[in-house]
Each structure stands twice: as structure tokens, then as C-alpha cells.
Amino acid sequence: GNSVTQMEGPVTLSEEAFLTINCTYTATGYPSLFWYVQYPGEGLQLLLKATKADDKGSNKGFEATYRKETTSFHLEKGSVQVSDSAVYFCALSERSSASKIIFGSGTRLSIRP
Amino acid sequence: KAGVTQTPRYLIKTRGQQVTLSCSPISGHRSVSWYQQTPGQGLQFLFEYFSETQRNKGNFPGRFSGRQFSNSRSEMNVSTLELGDSALYLCASSLEGLTHNEKLFFGSGTQLSVL
């Protein structure tokens, strides 16, 4: 079945450091790929998405590129801020459904001032 | 526009009891889905409702059930609670829930503790 694997956390970085959170997926067909973020005490928010191969999703300085050849969707940001501290989830959905999402295990990110 | 509203925010129950959680979707959204979030299993899809009918279902036992009303509000019920049911239960809504182009909006969740 479909699945998502993302790097284990927690990840701790200093402010302005470069961030990469690795994500790979297993899926039949051509899923849509997402990064969701969960801030403390809040629900999930969509950070960015890509719906086909070579698409690049971007938002708030974060980027991720849909790589079909390596089945990957790594999250990157050039300069992190303290406010980026949160849990990040890589996820996929089949093209026929927006609601049934398969999530990775989440990566907790902490940014030191 | 109000977001997805889940009530209550916190619940404490004992083993064997049953519990009902409520979710009000964003106005105009007709698809409501439920997820369970635990430290061990992560985020797992429970089920999705559309037009008062269950349209998708995850791999959870029959103790987990749900329903949707004509105004799209949804409830989920867990009967005969077990310690392992302790989790954050998240509700999400979208317009139709049919294609990958739709955005899913999540509520803040109901934190259920089973003692």
C-alpha cells in the first residue's frame, strides 16, 4: 500500500541555518504530495503541495520538489527562524481523493535563537 | 469565515465508556474526515463523510463510528473505550473532498484521555 517515510526527529538548528527534512514515498499511480505543519496546541496547516512530477511547492520560504525518479519530496528552507519551530509532516493523497491522506511520522523542529 | 470547530477540546473518560466528539466544518464544506493522532502510530485516517454518507474508511475497528448531519456537521463515536484510544482526534473539512486540488482544513482537535 501507499506509505510515507520521513527523517526521524527531533531536529535542532540555530536561527538562520539551512533546513532539510527528507521525505520519500511509496505509491501506485501519481499521488499528490504535501507538507503539513503543526504548531504547538494547534491543528494541522497545509504548508505546501505539489500535484505532479517536477512541480515545486513553496510557501513562507519553504520549498519542496516532487521527484518521481527518486520518489522524494524533501522540505528545504534557506534560513530558519525561531517561529518555524513546529512538527512537520510529509503526506500524500491519491488523485481521486482530497480527504484520505497518508501521513509520515512527523519531524519535530526546534530553532535556537 | 470561521474555521473548523471541534468540541470539546479536552475529554477524560474511563475504560469501557463511550464518547462522542463533534466537528463543525467550514461553511459550505460538505466533506468531513476524521484522523487519530498518537505518539506511537502518528496520524491515521479514520473515515470520511459526504452528504451524510460514509465515503471512505480507514483500518479501525467497528467501535469507531461516525455520522454526518444535513448541515454537514459530523460526530464520531467511540464505544467501549480502551486505554489505547487516548489520542488527539482531528477533524478536517473540504468543499467536496473529491480531487487532489482541494485544500483540506483541519480543526484544533479533541484531546481524549482514557483512564
PDB file of N, CA, C and O in Angstrom, chain A residues 9-62:
ATOM      1  N   GLY A   9      13.086  12.760  13.998  1.00  0.00           N
ATOM      2  CA  GLY A   9      13.479  13.945  14.719  1.00  0.00           C
ATOM      3  C   GLY A   9      13.970  13.572  16.099  1.00  0.00           C
ATOM      4  O   GLY A   9      14.180  12.398  16.377  1.00  0.00           O
ATOM      5  N   PRO A  10      14.101  14.502  16.987  1.00  0.00           N
ATOM      6  CA  PRO A  10      13.936  15.922  16.689  1.00  0.00           C
ATOM      7  C   PRO A  10      15.146  16.509  15.971  1.00  0.00           C
ATOM      8  O   PRO A  10      16.238  15.974  16.045  1.00  0.00           O
ATOM      9  N   VAL A  11      14.894  17.586  15.248  1.00  0.00           N
ATOM     10  CA  VAL A  11      15.949  18.329  14.589  1.00  0.00           C
ATOM     11  C   VAL A  11      16.080  19.676  15.298  1.00  0.00           C
ATOM     12  O   VAL A  11      15.086  20.375  15.469  1.00  0.00           O
ATOM     13  N   THR A  12      17.289  19.988  15.719  1.00  0.00           N
ATOM     14  CA  THR A  12      17.549  21.261  16.396  1.00  0.00           C
ATOM     15  C   THR A  12      18.564  22.056  15.595  1.00  0.00           C
ATOM     16  O   THR A  12      19.643  21.544  15.282  1.00  0.00           O
ATOM     17  N   LEU A  13      18.205  23.283  15.238  1.00  0.00           N
ATOM     18  CA  LEU A  13      19.079  24.145  14.450  1.00  0.00           C
ATOM     19  C   LEU A  13      19.161  25.527  15.085  1.00  0.00           C
ATOM     20  O   LEU A  13      18.269  25.921  15.852  1.00  0.00           O
ATOM     21  N   SER A  14      20.191  26.233  14.728  1.00  0.00           N
ATOM     22  CA  SER A  14      20.301  27.632  15.136  1.00  0.00           C
ATOM     23  C   SER A  14      19.567  28.506  14.138  1.00  0.00           C
ATOM     24  O   SER A  14      19.409  28.133  12.964  1.00  0.00           O
ATOM     25  N   GLU A  15      19.115  29.649  14.610  1.00  0.00           N
ATOM     26  CA  GLU A  15      18.432  30.600  13.723  1.00  0.00           C
ATOM     27  C   GLU A  15      19.331  30.927  12.526  1.00  0.00           C
ATOM     28  O   GLU A  15      20.548  31.030  12.660  1.00  0.00           O
ATOM     29  N   GLU A  16      18.706  31.058  11.368  1.00  0.00           N
ATOM     30  CA  GLU A  16      19.347  31.367  10.090  1.00  0.00           C
ATOM     31  C   GLU A  16      20.068  30.179   9.463  1.00  0.00           C
ATOM     32  O   GLU A  16      20.676  30.313   8.410  1.00  0.00           O
ATOM     33  N   ALA A  17      20.019  29.012  10.065  1.00  0.00           N
ATOM     34  CA  ALA A  17      20.625  27.822   9.476  1.00  0.00           C
ATOM     35  C   ALA A  17      19.780  27.324   8.306  1.00  0.00           C
ATOM     36  O   ALA A  17      18.613  27.687   8.165  1.00  0.00           O
ATOM     37  N   PHE A  18      20.393  26.461   7.485  1.00  0.00           N
ATOM     38  CA  PHE A  18      19.696  25.836   6.357  1.00  0.00           C
ATOM     39  C   PHE A  18      19.003  24.568   6.851  1.00  0.00           C
ATOM     40  O   PHE A  18      19.562  23.797   7.611  1.00  0.00           O
ATOM     41  N   LEU A  19      17.777  24.382   6.381  1.00  0.00           N
ATOM     42  CA  LEU A  19      16.985  23.237   6.820  1.00  0.00           C
ATOM     43  C   LEU A  19      16.703  22.290   5.664  1.00  0.00           C
ATOM     44  O   LEU A  19      16.318  22.728   4.575  1.00  0.00           O
ATOM     45  N   THR A  20      16.878  20.994   5.912  1.00  0.00           N
ATOM     46  CA  THR A  20      16.379  19.945   5.023  1.00  0.00           C
ATOM     47  C   THR A  20      15.721  18.883   5.876  1.00  0.00           C
ATOM     48  O   THR A  20      16.320  18.407   6.845  1.00  0.00           O
ATOM     49  N   ILE A  21      14.499  18.523   5.524  1.00  0.00           N
ATOM     50  CA  ILE A  21      13.824  17.375   6.132  1.00  0.00           C
ATOM     51  C   ILE A  21      13.507  16.420   4.996  1.00  0.00           C
ATOM     52  O   ILE A  21      12.762  16.758   4.076  1.00  0.00           O
ATOM     53  N   ASN A  22      14.078  15.220   5.072  1.00  0.00           N
ATOM     54  CA  ASN A  22      13.917  14.260   3.986  1.00  0.00           C
ATOM     55  C   ASN A  22      12.582  13.532   4.057  1.00  0.00           C
ATOM     56  O   ASN A  22      12.088  13.204   5.144  1.00  0.00           O
ATOM     57  N   CYS A  23      12.029  13.267   2.885  1.00  0.00           N
ATOM     58  CA  CYS A  23      10.757  12.543   2.787  1.00  0.00           C
ATOM     59  C   CYS A  23      10.788  11.700   1.522  1.00  0.00           C
ATOM     60  O   CYS A  23      11.097  12.209   0.437  1.00  0.00           O
ATOM     61  N   THR A  24      10.462  10.424   1.653  1.00  0.00           N
ATOM     62  CA  THR A  24      10.292   9.563   0.490  1.00  0.00           C
ATOM     63  C   THR A  24       8.932   8.884   0.593  1.00  0.00           C
ATOM     64  O   THR A  24       8.367   8.752   1.680  1.00  0.00           O
ATOM     65  N   TYR A  25       8.429   8.451  -0.545  1.00  0.00           N
ATOM     66  CA  TYR A  25       7.100   7.865  -0.542  1.00  0.00           C
ATOM     67  C   TYR A  25       7.058   6.595  -1.383  1.00  0.00           C
ATOM     68  O   TYR A  25       7.903   6.379  -2.249  1.00  0.00           O
ATOM     69  N   THR A  26       6.044   5.787  -1.101  1.00  0.00           N
ATOM     70  CA  THR A  26       5.732   4.616  -1.915  1.00  0.00           C
ATOM     71  C   THR A  26       4.269   4.739  -2.299  1.00  0.00           C
ATOM     72  O   THR A  26       3.409   4.903  -1.434  1.00  0.00           O
ATOM     73  N   ALA A  27       3.998   4.697  -3.592  1.00  0.00           N
ATOM     74  CA  ALA A  27       2.615   4.849  -4.031  1.00  0.00           C
ATOM     75  C   ALA A  27       2.447   4.270  -5.420  1.00  0.00           C
ATOM     76  O   ALA A  27       3.374   4.270  -6.228  1.00  0.00           O
ATOM     77  N   THR A  28       1.247   3.817  -5.685  1.00  0.00           N
ATOM     78  CA  THR A  28       0.887   3.432  -7.056  1.00  0.00           C
ATOM     79  C   THR A  28       0.317   4.669  -7.737  1.00  0.00           C
ATOM     80  O   THR A  28      -0.293   5.533  -7.094  1.00  0.00           O
ATOM     81  N   GLY A  29       0.522   4.760  -8.997  1.00  0.00           N
ATOM     82  CA  GLY A  29      -0.019   5.886  -9.734  1.00  0.00           C
ATOM     83  C   GLY A  29       0.737   7.170  -9.467  1.00  0.00           C
ATOM     84  O   GLY A  29       1.935   7.167  -9.195  1.00  0.00           O
ATOM     85  N   TYR A  30       0.012   8.266  -9.492  1.00  0.00           N
ATOM     86  CA  TYR A  30       0.631   9.584  -9.382  1.00  0.00           C
ATOM     87  C   TYR A  30      -0.035  10.362  -8.250  1.00  0.00           C
ATOM     88  O   TYR A  30      -0.962  11.134  -8.475  1.00  0.00           O
ATOM     89  N   PRO A  31       0.453  10.151  -7.023  1.00  0.00           N
ATOM     90  CA  PRO A  31      -0.194  10.826  -5.888  1.00  0.00           C
ATOM     91  C   PRO A  31       0.126  12.317  -5.868  1.00  0.00           C
ATOM     92  O   PRO A  31       1.053  12.777  -6.547  1.00  0.00           O
ATOM     93  N   SER A  32      -0.627  13.048  -5.103  1.00  0.00           N
ATOM     94  CA  SER A  32      -0.271  14.418  -4.753  1.00  0.00           C
ATOM     95  C   SER A  32       0.537  14.364  -3.462  1.00  0.00           C
ATOM     96  O   SER A  32       0.306  13.506  -2.612  1.00  0.00           O
ATOM     97  N   LEU A  33       1.480  15.279  -3.321  1.00  0.00           N
ATOM     98  CA  LEU A  33       2.371  15.293  -2.160  1.00  0.00           C
ATOM     99  C   LEU A  33       2.216  16.598  -1.401  1.00  0.00           C
ATOM    100  O   LEU A  33       1.994  17.662  -2.012  1.00  0.00           O
ATOM    101  N   PHE A  34       2.342  16.498  -0.086  1.00  0.00           N
ATOM    102  CA  PHE A  34       2.103  17.662   0.768  1.00  0.00           C
ATOM    103  C   PHE A  34       3.132  17.731   1.893  1.00  0.00           C
ATOM    104  O   PHE A  34       3.701  16.719   2.307  1.00  0.00           O
ATOM    105  N   TRP A  35       3.313  18.928   2.395  1.00  0.00           N
ATOM    106  CA  TRP A  35       3.923  19.154   3.698  1.00  0.00           C
ATOM    107  C   TRP A  35       2.921  19.921   4.539  1.00  0.00           C
ATOM    108  O   TRP A  35       2.418  20.963   4.115  1.00  0.00           O
ATOM    109  N   TYR A  36       2.628  19.331   5.704  1.00  0.00           N
ATOM    110  CA  TYR A  36       1.776  19.984   6.692  1.00  0.00           C
ATOM    111  C   TYR A  36       2.638  20.374   7.886  1.00  0.00           C
ATOM    112  O   TYR A  36       3.638  19.726   8.192  1.00  0.00           O
ATOM    113  N   VAL A  37       2.198  21.421   8.598  1.00  0.00           N
ATOM    114  CA  VAL A  37       2.910  21.864   9.792  1.00  0.00           C
ATOM    115  C   VAL A  37       1.922  21.954  10.953  1.00  0.00           C
ATOM    116  O   VAL A  37       0.759  22.328  10.766  1.00  0.00           O
ATOM    117  N   GLN A  38       2.394  21.550  12.122  1.00  0.00           N
ATOM    118  CA  GLN A  38       1.557  21.599  13.327  1.00  0.00           C
ATOM    119  C   GLN A  38       2.298  22.395  14.393  1.00  0.00           C
ATOM    120  O   GLN A  38       3.298  21.937  14.945  1.00  0.00           O
ATOM    121  N   TYR A  39       1.798  23.591  14.676  1.00  0.00           N
ATOM    122  CA  TYR A  39       2.371  24.413  15.728  1.00  0.00           C
ATOM    123  C   TYR A  39       1.806  23.960  17.080  1.00  0.00           C
ATOM    124  O   TYR A  39       0.716  23.384  17.132  1.00  0.00           O
ATOM    125  N   PRO A  40       2.532  24.200  18.149  1.00  0.00           N
ATOM    126  CA  PRO A  40       2.097  23.730  19.474  1.00  0.00           C
ATOM    127  C   PRO A  40       0.660  24.143  19.792  1.00  0.00           C
ATOM    128  O   PRO A  40       0.299  25.314  19.668  1.00  0.00           O
ATOM    129  N   GLY A  41      -0.152  23.169  20.166  1.00  0.00           N
ATOM    130  CA  GLY A  41      -1.529  23.441  20.567  1.00  0.00           C
ATOM    131  C   GLY A  41      -2.476  23.744  19.435  1.00  0.00           C
ATOM    132  O   GLY A  41      -3.624  24.136  19.670  1.00  0.00           O
ATOM    133  N   GLU A  42      -2.016  23.573  18.200  1.00  0.00           N
ATOM    134  CA  GLU A  42      -2.874  23.882  17.061  1.00  0.00           C
ATOM    135  C   GLU A  42      -3.078  22.653  16.176  1.00  0.00           C
ATOM    136  O   GLU A  42      -2.369  21.657  16.288  1.00  0.00           O
ATOM    137  N   GLY A  43      -4.037  22.761  15.280  1.00  0.00           N
ATOM    138  CA  GLY A  43      -4.256  21.701  14.310  1.00  0.00           C
ATOM    139  C   GLY A  43      -3.265  21.794  13.169  1.00  0.00           C
ATOM    140  O   GLY A  43      -2.392  22.654  13.138  1.00  0.00           O
ATOM    141  N   LEU A  44      -3.399  20.897  12.231  1.00  0.00           N
ATOM    142  CA  LEU A  44      -2.514  20.876  11.074  1.00  0.00           C
ATOM    143  C   LEU A  44      -2.845  21.990  10.098  1.00  0.00           C
ATOM    144  O   LEU A  44      -4.003  22.315   9.881  1.00  0.00           O
ATOM    145  N   GLN A  45      -1.793  22.529   9.490  1.00  0.00           N
ATOM    146  CA  GLN A  45      -1.985  23.518   8.436  1.00  0.00           C
ATOM    147  C   GLN A  45      -1.204  23.060   7.209  1.00  0.00           C
ATOM    148  O   GLN A  45      -0.075  22.597   7.339  1.00  0.00           O
ATOM    149  N   LEU A  46      -1.803  23.222   6.049  1.00  0.00           N
ATOM    150  CA  LEU A  46      -1.089  22.902   4.822  1.00  0.00           C
ATOM    151  C   LEU A  46       0.025  23.930   4.611  1.00  0.00           C
ATOM    152  O   LEU A  46      -0.223  25.131   4.593  1.00  0.00           O
ATOM    153  N   LEU A  47       1.249  23.458   4.453  1.00  0.00           N
ATOM    154  CA  LEU A  47       2.378  24.357   4.214  1.00  0.00           C
ATOM    155  C   LEU A  47       2.610  24.531   2.715  1.00  0.00           C
ATOM    156  O   LEU A  47       2.727  25.647   2.223  1.00  0.00           O
ATOM    157  N   LEU A  48       2.670  23.422   1.988  1.00  0.00           N
ATOM    158  CA  LEU A  48       2.828  23.477   0.543  1.00  0.00           C
ATOM    159  C   LEU A  48       2.436  22.144  -0.064  1.00  0.00           C
ATOM    160  O   LEU A  48       2.318  21.144   0.644  1.00  0.00           O
ATOM    161  N   LYS A  49       2.241  22.153  -1.379  1.00  0.00           N
ATOM    162  CA  LYS A  49       1.868  20.919  -2.047  1.00  0.00           C
ATOM    163  C   LYS A  49       2.399  20.900  -3.473  1.00  0.00           C
ATOM    164  O   LYS A  49       2.746  21.949  -4.039  1.00  0.00           O
ATOM    165  N   ALA A  50       2.453  19.706  -4.042  1.00  0.00           N
ATOM    166  CA  ALA A  50       2.812  19.534  -5.454  1.00  0.00           C
ATOM    167  C   ALA A  50       1.973  18.388  -5.994  1.00  0.00           C
ATOM    168  O   ALA A  50       1.809  17.368  -5.319  1.00  0.00           O
ATOM    169  N   THR A  51       1.434  18.563  -7.162  1.00  0.00           N
ATOM    170  CA  THR A  51       0.488  17.577  -7.666  1.00  0.00           C
ATOM    171  C   THR A  51       1.007  16.748  -8.840  1.00  0.00           C
ATOM    172  O   THR A  51       0.337  15.804  -9.260  1.00  0.00           O
ATOM    173  N   LYS A  52       2.171  17.084  -9.382  1.00  0.00           N
ATOM    174  CA  LYS A  52       2.727  16.244 -10.439  1.00  0.00           C
ATOM    175  C   LYS A  52       4.244  16.333 -10.438  1.00  0.00           C
ATOM    176  O   LYS A  52       4.838  17.246  -9.849  1.00  0.00           O
ATOM    177  N   ALA A  53       4.863  15.379 -11.135  1.00  0.00           N
ATOM    178  CA  ALA A  53       6.320  15.279 -11.157  1.00  0.00           C
ATOM    179  C   ALA A  53       6.969  16.591 -11.604  1.00  0.00           C
ATOM    180  O   ALA A  53       6.468  17.264 -12.504  1.00  0.00           O
ATOM    181  N   ASP A  54       8.043  16.940 -10.896  1.00  0.00           N
ATOM    182  CA  ASP A  54       8.849  18.134 -11.145  1.00  0.00           C
ATOM    183  C   ASP A  54       8.188  19.431 -10.685  1.00  0.00           C
ATOM    184  O   ASP A  54       8.799  20.491 -10.798  1.00  0.00           O
ATOM    185  N   ASP A  55       6.975  19.344 -10.167  1.00  0.00           N
ATOM    186  CA  ASP A  55       6.347  20.531  -9.568  1.00  0.00           C
ATOM    187  C   ASP A  55       7.135  20.941  -8.337  1.00  0.00           C
ATOM    188  O   ASP A  55       7.588  20.099  -7.569  1.00  0.00           O
ATOM    189  N   LYS A  56       7.234  22.234  -8.105  1.00  0.00           N
ATOM    190  CA  LYS A  56       7.844  22.734  -6.869  1.00  0.00           C
ATOM    191  C   LYS A  56       6.774  23.471  -6.086  1.00  0.00           C
ATOM    192  O   LYS A  56       6.165  24.419  -6.593  1.00  0.00           O
ATOM    193  N   GLY A  57       6.533  23.017  -4.859  1.00  0.00           N
ATOM    194  CA  GLY A  57       5.642  23.742  -3.966  1.00  0.00           C
ATOM    195  C   GLY A  57       6.464  24.683  -3.110  1.00  0.00           C
ATOM    196  O   GLY A  57       7.591  24.371  -2.735  1.00  0.00           O
ATOM    197  N   SER A  58       5.901  25.866  -2.814  1.00  0.00           N
ATOM    198  CA  SER A  58       6.647  26.804  -1.982  1.00  0.00           C
ATOM    199  C   SER A  58       5.684  27.667  -1.174  1.00  0.00           C
ATOM    200  O   SER A  58       4.567  27.956  -1.616  1.00  0.00           O
ATOM    201  N   ASN A  59       6.129  28.059   0.017  1.00  0.00           N
ATOM    202  CA  ASN A  59       5.316  28.895   0.891  1.00  0.00           C
ATOM    203  C   ASN A  59       6.174  29.320   2.074  1.00  0.00           C
ATOM    204  O   ASN A  59       6.909  28.492   2.636  1.00  0.00           O
ATOM    205  N   LYS A  60       6.095  30.561   2.473  1.00  0.00           N
ATOM    206  CA  LYS A  60       6.789  31.090   3.660  1.00  0.00           C
ATOM    207  C   LYS A  60       8.293  30.785   3.638  1.00  0.00           C
ATOM    208  O   LYS A  60       8.902  30.573   4.690  1.00  0.00           O
ATOM    209  N   GLY A  61       8.908  30.729   2.470  1.00  0.00           N
ATOM    210  CA  GLY A  61      10.333  30.454   2.357  1.00  0.00           C
ATOM    211  C   GLY A  61      10.670  28.975   2.298  1.00  0.00           C
ATOM    212  O   GLY A  61      11.822  28.608   2.055  1.00  0.00           O
ATOM    213  N   PHE A  62       9.694  28.108   2.512  1.00  0.00           N
ATOM    214  CA  PHE A  62       9.896  26.663   2.400  1.00  0.00           C
ATOM    215  C   PHE A  62       9.652  26.232   0.955  1.00  0.00           C
ATOM    216  O   PHE A  62       8.807  26.798   0.274  1.00  0.00           O
TER     217      PHE A  62
END
